[in-house]
Tab-separated table of C-alpha atoms and ligand atoms in Angstrom:
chain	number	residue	atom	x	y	z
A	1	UNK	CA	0.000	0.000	0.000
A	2	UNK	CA	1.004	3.188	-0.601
A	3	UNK	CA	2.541	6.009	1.779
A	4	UNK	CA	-0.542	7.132	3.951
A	5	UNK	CA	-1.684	10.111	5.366
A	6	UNK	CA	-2.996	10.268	8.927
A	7	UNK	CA	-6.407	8.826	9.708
A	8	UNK	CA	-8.291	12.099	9.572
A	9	UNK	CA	-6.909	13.439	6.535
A	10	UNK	CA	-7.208	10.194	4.632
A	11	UNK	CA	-10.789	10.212	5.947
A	12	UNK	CA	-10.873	13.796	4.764
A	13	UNK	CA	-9.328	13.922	1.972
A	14	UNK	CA	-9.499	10.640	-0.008
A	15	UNK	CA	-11.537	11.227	-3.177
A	16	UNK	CA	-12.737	10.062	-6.187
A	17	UNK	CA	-11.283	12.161	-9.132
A	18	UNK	CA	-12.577	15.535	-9.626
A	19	UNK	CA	-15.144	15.992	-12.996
A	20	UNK	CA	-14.449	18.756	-15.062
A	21	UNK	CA	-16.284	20.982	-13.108
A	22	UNK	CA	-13.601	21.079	-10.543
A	23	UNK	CA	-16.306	20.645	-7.481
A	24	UNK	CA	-14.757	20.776	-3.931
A	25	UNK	CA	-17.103	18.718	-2.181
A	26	UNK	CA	-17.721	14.945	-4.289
A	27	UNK	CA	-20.478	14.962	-6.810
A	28	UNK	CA	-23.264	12.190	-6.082
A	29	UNK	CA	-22.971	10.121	-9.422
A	30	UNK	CA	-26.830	8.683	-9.553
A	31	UNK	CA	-26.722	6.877	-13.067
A	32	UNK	CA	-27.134	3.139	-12.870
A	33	UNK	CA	-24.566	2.255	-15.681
A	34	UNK	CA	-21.522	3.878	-17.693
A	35	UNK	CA	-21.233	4.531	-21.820
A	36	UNK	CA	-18.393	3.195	-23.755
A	37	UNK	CA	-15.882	4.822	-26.031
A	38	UNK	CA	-16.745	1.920	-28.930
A	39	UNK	CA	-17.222	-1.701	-28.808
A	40	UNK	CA	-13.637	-2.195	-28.204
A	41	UNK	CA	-13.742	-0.038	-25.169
A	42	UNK	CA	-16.783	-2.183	-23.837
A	43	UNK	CA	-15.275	-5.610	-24.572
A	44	UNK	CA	-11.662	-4.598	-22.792
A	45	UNK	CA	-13.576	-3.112	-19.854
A	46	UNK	CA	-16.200	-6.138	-19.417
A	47	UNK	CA	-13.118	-8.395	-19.570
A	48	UNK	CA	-11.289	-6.673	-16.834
A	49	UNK	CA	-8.563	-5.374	-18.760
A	50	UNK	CA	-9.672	-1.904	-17.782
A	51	UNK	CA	-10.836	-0.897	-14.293
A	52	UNK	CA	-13.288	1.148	-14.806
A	53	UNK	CA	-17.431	1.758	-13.993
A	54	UNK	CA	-19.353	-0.531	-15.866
A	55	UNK	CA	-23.071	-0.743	-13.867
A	56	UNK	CA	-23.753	0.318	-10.754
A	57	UNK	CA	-24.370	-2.455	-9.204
A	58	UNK	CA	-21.054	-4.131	-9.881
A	59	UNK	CA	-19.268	-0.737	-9.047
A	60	UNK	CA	-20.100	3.192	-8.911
A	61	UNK	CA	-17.753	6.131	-8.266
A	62	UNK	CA	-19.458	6.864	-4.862
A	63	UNK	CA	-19.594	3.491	-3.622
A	64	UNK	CA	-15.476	3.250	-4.823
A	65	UNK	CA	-14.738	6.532	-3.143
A	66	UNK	CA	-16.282	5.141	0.167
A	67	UNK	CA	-14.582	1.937	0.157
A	68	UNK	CA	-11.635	3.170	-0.506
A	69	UNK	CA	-11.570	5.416	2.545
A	70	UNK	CA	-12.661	2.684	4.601
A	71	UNK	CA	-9.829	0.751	3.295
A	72	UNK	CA	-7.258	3.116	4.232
A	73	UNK	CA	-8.631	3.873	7.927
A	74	UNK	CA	-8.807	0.051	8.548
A	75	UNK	CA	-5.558	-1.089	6.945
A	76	UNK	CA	-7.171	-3.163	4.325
A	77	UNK	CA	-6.373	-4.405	0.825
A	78	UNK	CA	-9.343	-4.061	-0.924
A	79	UNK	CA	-13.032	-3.851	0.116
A	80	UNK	CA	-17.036	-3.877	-1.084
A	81	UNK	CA	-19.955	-1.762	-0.218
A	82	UNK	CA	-23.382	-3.050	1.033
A	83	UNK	CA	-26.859	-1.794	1.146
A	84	UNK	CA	-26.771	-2.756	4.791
A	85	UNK	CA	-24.876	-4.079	7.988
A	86	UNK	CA	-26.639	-7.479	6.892
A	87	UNK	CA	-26.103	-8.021	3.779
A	88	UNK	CA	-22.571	-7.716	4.133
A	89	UNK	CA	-22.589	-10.429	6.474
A	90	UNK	CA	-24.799	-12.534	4.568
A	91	UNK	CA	-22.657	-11.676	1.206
A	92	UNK	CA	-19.102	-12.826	3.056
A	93	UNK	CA	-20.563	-16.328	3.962
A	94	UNK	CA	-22.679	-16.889	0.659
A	95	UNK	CA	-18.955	-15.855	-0.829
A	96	UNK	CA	-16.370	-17.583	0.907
A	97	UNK	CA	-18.494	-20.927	2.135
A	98	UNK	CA	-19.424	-24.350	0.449
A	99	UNK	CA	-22.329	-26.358	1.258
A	100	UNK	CA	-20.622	-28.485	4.047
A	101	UNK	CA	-18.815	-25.776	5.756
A	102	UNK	CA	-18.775	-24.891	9.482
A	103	UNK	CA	-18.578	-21.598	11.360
A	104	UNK	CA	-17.421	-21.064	14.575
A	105	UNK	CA	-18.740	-17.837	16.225
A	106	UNK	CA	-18.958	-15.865	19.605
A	107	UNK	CA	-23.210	-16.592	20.890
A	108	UNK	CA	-22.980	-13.259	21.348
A	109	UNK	CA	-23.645	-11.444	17.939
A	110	UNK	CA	-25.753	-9.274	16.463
A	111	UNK	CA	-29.452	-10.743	16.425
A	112	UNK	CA	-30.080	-11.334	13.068
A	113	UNK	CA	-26.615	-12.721	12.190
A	114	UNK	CA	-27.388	-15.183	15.142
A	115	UNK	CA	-30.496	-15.700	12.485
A	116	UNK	CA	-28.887	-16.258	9.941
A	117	UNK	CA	-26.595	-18.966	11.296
A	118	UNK	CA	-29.511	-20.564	13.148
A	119	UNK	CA	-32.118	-20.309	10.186
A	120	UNK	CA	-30.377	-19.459	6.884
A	121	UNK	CA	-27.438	-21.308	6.602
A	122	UNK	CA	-28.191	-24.295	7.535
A	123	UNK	CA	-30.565	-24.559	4.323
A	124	UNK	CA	-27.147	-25.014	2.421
A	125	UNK	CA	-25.212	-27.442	4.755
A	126	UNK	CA	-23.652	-24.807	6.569
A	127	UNK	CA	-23.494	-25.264	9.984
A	128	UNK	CA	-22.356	-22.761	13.298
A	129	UNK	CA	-20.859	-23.969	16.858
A	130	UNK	CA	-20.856	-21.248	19.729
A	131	UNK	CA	-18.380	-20.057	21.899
A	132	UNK	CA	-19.372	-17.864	25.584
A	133	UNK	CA	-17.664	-14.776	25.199
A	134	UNK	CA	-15.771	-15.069	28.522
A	135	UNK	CA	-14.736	-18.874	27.669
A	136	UNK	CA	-12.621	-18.384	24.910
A	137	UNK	CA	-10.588	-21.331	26.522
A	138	UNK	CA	-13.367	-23.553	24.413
A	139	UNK	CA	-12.930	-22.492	21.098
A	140	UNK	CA	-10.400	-24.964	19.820
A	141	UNK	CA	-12.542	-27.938	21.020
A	142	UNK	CA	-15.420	-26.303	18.714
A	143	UNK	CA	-13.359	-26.837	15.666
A	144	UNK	CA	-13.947	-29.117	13.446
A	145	UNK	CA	-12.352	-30.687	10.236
A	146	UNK	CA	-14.688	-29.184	8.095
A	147	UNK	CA	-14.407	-25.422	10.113
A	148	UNK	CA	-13.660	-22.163	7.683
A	149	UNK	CA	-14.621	-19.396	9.730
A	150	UNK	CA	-14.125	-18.286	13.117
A	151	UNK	CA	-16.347	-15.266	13.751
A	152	UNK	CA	-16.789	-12.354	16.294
A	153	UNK	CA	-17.812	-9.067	17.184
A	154	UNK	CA	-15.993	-6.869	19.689
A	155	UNK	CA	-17.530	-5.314	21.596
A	156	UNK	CA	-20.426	-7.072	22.039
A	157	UNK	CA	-24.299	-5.756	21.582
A	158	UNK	CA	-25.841	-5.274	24.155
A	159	UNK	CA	-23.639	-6.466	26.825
A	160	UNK	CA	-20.310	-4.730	25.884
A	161	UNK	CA	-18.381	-7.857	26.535
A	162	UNK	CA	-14.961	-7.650	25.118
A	163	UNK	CA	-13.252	-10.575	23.145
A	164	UNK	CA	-9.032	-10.998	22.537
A	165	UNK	CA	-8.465	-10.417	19.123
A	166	UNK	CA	-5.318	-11.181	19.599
A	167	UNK	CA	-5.986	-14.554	20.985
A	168	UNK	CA	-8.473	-15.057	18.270
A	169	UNK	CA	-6.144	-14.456	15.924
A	170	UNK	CA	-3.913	-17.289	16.946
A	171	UNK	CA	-6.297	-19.888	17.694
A	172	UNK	CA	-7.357	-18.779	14.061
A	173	UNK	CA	-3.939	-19.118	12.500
A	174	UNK	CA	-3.302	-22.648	14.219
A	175	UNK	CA	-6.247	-24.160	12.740
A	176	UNK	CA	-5.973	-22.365	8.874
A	177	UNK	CA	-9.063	-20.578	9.409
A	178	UNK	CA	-10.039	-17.443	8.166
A	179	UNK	CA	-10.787	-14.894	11.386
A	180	UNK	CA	-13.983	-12.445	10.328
A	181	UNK	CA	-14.849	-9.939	12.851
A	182	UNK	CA	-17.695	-7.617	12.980
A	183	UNK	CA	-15.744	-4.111	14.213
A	184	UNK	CA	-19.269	-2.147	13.986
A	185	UNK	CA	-19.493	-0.928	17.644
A	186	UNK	CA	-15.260	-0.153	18.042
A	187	UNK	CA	-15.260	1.754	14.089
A	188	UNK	CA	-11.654	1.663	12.462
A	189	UNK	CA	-11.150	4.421	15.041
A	190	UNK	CA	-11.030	2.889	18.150
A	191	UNK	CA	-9.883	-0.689	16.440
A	192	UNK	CA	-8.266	-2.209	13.769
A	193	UNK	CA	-8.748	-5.863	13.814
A	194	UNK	CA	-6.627	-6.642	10.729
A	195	UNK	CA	-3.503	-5.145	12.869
A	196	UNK	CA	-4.312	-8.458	15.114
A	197	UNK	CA	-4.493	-10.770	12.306
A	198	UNK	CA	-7.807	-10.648	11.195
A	199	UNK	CA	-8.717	-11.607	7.626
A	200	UNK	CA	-11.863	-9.650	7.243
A	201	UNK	CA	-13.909	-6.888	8.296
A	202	UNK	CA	-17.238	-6.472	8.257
A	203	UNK	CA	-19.333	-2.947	9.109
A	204	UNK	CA	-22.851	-1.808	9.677
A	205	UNK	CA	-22.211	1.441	8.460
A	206	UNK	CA	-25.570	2.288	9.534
A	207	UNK	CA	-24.319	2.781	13.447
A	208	UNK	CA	-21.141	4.912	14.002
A	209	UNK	CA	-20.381	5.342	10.378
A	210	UNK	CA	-23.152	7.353	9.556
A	211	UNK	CA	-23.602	8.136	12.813
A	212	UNK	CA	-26.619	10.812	12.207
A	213	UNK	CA	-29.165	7.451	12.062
A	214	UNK	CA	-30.133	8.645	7.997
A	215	UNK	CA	-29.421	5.735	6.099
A	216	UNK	CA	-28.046	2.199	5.969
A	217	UNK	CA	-24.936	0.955	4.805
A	218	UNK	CA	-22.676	-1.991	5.204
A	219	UNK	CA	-19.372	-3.236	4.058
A	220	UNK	CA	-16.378	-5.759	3.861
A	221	UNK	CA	-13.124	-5.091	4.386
A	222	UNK	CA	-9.429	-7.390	3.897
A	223	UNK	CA	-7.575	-9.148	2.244
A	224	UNK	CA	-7.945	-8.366	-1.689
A	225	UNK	CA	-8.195	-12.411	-2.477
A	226	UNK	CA	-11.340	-12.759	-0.177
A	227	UNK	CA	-12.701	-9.447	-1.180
A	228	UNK	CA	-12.440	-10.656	-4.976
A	229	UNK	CA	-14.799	-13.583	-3.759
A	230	UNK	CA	-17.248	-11.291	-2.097
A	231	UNK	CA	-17.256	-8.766	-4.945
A	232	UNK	CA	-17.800	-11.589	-7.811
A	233	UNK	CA	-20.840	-12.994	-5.719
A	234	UNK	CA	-21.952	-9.392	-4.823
A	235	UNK	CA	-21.755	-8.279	-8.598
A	236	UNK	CA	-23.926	-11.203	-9.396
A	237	UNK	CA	-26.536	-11.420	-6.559
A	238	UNK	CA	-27.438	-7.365	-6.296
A	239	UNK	CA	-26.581	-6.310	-2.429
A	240	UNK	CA	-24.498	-3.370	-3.108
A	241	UNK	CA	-24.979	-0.042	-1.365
A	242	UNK	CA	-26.942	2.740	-3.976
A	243	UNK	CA	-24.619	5.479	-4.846
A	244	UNK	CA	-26.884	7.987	-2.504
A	245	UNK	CA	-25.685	6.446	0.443
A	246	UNK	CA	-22.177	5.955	-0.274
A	247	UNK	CA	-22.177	9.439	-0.807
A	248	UNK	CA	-23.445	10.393	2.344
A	249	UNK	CA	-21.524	7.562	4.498
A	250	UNK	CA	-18.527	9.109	2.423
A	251	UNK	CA	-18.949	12.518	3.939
A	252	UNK	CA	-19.638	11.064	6.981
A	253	UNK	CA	-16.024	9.389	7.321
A	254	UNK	CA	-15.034	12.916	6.749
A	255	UNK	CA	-16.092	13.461	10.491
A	256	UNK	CA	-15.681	9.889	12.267
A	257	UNK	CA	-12.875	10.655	14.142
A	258	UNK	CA	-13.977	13.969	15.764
A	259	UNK	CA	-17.767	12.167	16.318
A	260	UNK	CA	-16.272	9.022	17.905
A	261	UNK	CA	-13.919	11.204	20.366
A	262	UNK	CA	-16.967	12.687	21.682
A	263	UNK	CA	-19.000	9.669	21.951
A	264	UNK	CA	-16.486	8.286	23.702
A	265	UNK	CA	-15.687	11.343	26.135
A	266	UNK	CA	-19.751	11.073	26.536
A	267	UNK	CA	-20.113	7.576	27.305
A	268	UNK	CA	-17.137	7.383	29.782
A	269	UNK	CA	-18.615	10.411	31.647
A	270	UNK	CA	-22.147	8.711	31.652
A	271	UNK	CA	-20.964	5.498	32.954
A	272	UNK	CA	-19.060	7.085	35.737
A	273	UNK	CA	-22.338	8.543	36.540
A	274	UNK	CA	-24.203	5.662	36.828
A	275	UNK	CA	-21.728	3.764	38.659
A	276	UNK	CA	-22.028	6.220	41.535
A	277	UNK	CA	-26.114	5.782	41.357
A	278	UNK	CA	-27.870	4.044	44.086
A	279	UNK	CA	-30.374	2.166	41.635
A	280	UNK	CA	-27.859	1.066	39.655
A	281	UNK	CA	-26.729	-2.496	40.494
A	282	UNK	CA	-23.837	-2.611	37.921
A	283	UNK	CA	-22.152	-0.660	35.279
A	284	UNK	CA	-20.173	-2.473	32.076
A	285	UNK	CA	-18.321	0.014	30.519
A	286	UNK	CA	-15.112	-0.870	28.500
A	287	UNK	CA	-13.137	2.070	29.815
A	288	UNK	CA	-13.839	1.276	33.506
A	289	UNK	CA	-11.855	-0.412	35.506
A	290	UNK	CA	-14.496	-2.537	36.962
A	291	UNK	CA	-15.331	-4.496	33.077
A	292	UNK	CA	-14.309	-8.126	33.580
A	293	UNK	CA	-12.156	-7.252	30.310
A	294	UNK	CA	-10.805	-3.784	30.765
A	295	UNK	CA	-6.839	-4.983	30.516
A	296	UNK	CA	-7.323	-6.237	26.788
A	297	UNK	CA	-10.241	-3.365	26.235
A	298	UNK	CA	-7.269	-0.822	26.497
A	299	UNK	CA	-4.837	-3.270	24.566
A	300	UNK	CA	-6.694	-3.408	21.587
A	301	UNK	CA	-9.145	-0.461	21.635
A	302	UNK	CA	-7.944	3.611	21.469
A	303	UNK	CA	-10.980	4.693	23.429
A	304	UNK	CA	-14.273	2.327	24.874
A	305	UNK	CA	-16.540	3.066	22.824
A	306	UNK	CA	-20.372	4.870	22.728
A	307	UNK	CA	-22.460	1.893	24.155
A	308	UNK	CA	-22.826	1.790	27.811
A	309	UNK	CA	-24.759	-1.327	29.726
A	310	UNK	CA	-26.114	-1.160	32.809
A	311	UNK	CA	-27.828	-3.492	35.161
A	312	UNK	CA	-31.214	-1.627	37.143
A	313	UNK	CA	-31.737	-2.267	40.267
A	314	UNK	CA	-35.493	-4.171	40.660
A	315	UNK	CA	-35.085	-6.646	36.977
A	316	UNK	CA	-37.655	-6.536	34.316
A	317	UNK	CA	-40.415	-4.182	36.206
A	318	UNK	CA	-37.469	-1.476	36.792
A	319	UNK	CA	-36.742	-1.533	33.237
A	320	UNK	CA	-39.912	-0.860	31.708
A	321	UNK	CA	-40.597	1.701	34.368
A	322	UNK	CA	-37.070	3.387	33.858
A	323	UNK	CA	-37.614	3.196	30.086
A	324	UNK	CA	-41.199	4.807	30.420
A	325	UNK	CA	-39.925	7.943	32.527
A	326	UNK	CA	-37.564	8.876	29.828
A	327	UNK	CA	-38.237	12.080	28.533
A	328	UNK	CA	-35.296	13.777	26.524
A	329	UNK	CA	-33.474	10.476	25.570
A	330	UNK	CA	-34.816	8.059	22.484
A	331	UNK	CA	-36.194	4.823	23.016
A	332	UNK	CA	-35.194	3.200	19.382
A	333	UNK	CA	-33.634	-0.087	18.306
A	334	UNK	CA	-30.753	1.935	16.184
A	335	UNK	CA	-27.315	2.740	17.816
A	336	UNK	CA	-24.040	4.923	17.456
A	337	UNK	CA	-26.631	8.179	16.528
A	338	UNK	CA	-25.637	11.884	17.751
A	339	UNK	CA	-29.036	11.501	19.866
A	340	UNK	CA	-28.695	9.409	22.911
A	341	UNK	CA	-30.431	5.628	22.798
A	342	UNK	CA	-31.741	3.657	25.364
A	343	UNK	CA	-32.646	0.012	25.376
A	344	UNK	CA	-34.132	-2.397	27.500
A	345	UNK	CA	-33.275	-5.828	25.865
A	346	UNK	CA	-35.151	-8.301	27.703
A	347	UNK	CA	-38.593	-6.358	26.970
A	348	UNK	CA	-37.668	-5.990	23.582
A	349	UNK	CA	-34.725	-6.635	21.194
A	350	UNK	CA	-34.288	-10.013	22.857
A	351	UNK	CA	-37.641	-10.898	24.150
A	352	UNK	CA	-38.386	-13.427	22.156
A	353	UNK	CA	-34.809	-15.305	23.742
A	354	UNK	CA	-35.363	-18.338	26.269
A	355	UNK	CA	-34.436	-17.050	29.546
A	356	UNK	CA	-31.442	-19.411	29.688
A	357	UNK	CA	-30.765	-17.987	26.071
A	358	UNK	CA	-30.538	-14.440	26.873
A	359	UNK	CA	-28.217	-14.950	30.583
A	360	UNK	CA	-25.659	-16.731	27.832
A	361	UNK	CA	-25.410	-13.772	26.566
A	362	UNK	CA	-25.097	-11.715	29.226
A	363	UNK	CA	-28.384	-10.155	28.863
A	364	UNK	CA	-30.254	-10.400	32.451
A	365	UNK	CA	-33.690	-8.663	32.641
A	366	UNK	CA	-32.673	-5.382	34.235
A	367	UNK	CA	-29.670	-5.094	31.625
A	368	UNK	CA	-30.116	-1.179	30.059
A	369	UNK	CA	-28.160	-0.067	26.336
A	370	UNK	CA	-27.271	3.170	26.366
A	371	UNK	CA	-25.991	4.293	23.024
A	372	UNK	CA	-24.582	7.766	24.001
A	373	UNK	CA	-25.113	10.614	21.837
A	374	UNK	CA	-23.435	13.943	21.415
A	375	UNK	CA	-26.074	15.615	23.377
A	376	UNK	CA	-24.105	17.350	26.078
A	377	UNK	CA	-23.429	15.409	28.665
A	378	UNK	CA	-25.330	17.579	31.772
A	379	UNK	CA	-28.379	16.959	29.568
A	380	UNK	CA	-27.765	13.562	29.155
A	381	UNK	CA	-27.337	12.464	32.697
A	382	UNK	CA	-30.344	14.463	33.881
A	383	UNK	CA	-32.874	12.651	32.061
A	384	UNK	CA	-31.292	9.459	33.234
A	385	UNK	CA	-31.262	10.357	37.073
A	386	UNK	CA	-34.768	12.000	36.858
A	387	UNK	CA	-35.436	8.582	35.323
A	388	UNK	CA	-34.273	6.480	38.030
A	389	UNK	CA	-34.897	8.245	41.154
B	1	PLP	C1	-26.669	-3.210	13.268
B	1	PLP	C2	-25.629	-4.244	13.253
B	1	PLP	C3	-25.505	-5.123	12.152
B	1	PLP	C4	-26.459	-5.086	10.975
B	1	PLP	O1	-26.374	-3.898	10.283
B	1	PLP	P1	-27.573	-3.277	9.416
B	1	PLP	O2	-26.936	-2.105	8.773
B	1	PLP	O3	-28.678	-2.932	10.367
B	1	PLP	O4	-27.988	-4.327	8.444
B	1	PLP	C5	-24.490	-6.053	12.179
B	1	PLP	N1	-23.643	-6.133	13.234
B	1	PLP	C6	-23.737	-5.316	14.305
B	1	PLP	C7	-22.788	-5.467	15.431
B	1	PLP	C8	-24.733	-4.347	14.347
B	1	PLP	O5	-24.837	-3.545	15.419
């Protein structure tokens, strides 16, 4: 790779080239496909002896200018743009799996990639073993001949549990498998997992990315053999992101590293806070030096992170009741927005969990998700004491 920049001024000032209009800001390109020169032009560029925009759905400037930034901030080879979070998941298994295959992942993950092991894949053969987040010590006795993939996100939704990439990474190696991990809630900011080994990356951009909750996103991010995989299935099955979008998630990698400082300032403050509250039982919050996992939080992350979980005192009822009193904050399902979140898993996201299945995964019924916002943090902690007192 070439000579880089700094992460902010890569973020900043990575770009597509300019038209002949010499516009500061990037154009949005919204055309679905690209004219040719002559039918020599077409044939050269359909048989990859030019790089160049063919359709939109294979590639578009916007969705190249955002993937390229997103390359250089994560330290990747190559990478491909999704619609969504999802289908970037989805897209690297469907890619890089055969009928036969077997994943091992971390329980905890996000719920519908939990679905889509559980549901999905299994339709084609391909089969999923899990692994406690705080029992890494079991993963190599969950491999199997047949194993490709070791997954994991870190941190974890909701319960902020943090996993050793670093381990991962060698258990990975030892065993030839390919190490995937979902870096949505840390951002390329706080984390790079590919400077512990990891093969791939995968993003909601929808969370921290955009991080003003307007529109969805998703990518994959590694090593340019994998990502030529991904991109031939992608090209032929239709998930990539619409040019729209990449333009805005573009622009909003302009301002990632300023908006995830904050966040983080924000969310350290706020868990501090409730740590000191009477009718708070427990605080998880990467940063603190009470998280079961705060030595290899500070190895492998720059700051903790906007998601804050806290355990209410008085279970289920004291949830609902705490989420009800809420006046300033949102009560939504999306995260890593500039307007503070709060959750109350057990009596929603994950109600629909056995009770046995939601402990696993560290979710007990008073557990509280606070995504915090950029809101200023006076404001912030006022609704949440008025809240619980
Ligand atoms: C939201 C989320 C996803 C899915 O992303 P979408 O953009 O909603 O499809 C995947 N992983 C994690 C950790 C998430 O938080």
């Amino acid at each position: 790779m070439a000579e880089q920049n700094s992460f902010e001024t890569e973020a900043i000032r990575t770009q597509i080239e300019r038209s002949q209009f010499l516009e500061h800001s990037n154009p949005l390109y919204l055309t679905s496909s690209f004219v040719f020169e002559d039918a020599e032009d077409m044939r050269a560029s359909f048989a990859e002896e030019k790089q160049r925009n063919i359709y939109s759905r294979f590639t578009n400037p916007n969705t190249s200018e955002f993937i390229e930034k997103l390359c250089k901030m994560e330290g990747a080879e190559g990478g491909y743009a999704f619609a969504s979070g999802m289908s970037a998941v989805f897209s690297t298994f469907a890619a890089l799996l055969n009928s036969g295959d077997h994943i091992v992942s971390s329980r905890s993950v996000f719920g519908s990639t939990h679905g889509l092991f559980t549901k999905f894949l299994p339709k084609w053969n391909i089969t999923t073993s899990y692994f406690k987040v705080n029992e890494c010590h079991n993963i190599e006795s969950l491999i199997q001949p047949n194993t490709k993939i070791l997954y994991a996100e870190s941190p974890t939704n909701p319960a902020v549990d943090i996993l050793d990439l670093e381990l991962l990474n060698t258990i990975a190696k030892k065993h030839d498998l390919l190490l995937v991990i979902d870096n949505c809630f840390a951002t390329p900011y706080l984390q790079k997992p590919i400077q512990f080994g990891a093969d791939l990356v995968i993003h909601s951009a929808t969370k921290l990315i955009d991080g003003q909750g307007r529109v969805l996103g998703g990518a994959t991010v590694g090593k340019a053999e994998l990502i030529r995989e991904i991109y031939l299935f992608s090209r032929n099955t239709g998930p990539s992101l619409s040019p729209f979008n990449a333009w805005v998630l573009s622009k909003s990698l302009e301002t990632l590293a300023v908006r995830v400082e904050k966040h983080c300032q924000n969310a350290l403050i706020i868990a501090e806070f409730l740590e000191n509250h009477k009718q708070v039982e427990k605080v998880k919050y990467p940063f603190l030096r009470s998280h079961p996992q705060y030595e290899i939080a500070r190895k492998q992350m720059k700051l903790g992170g906007n998601v804050v979980a806290f355990e209410i005192n008085g279970g289920l009822n004291a949830g609902e009741k705490f989420l009800n009193r809420i006046k300033l904050l949102s009560l939504s399902a999306n995260l890593g927005d500039t307007r503070t979140i709060v959750t109350h898993p057990a009596s929603t996201t994950h109600s629909k969990l056995s009770e046995e299945d939601r402990l696993e995964t560290g979710i007990t019924d008073g557990l509280v998700r606070i995504s915090v916002g950029l809101e200023h943090s006076d404001d912030i902690i006022n609704d949440l004491n008025q809240a619980l007192n």
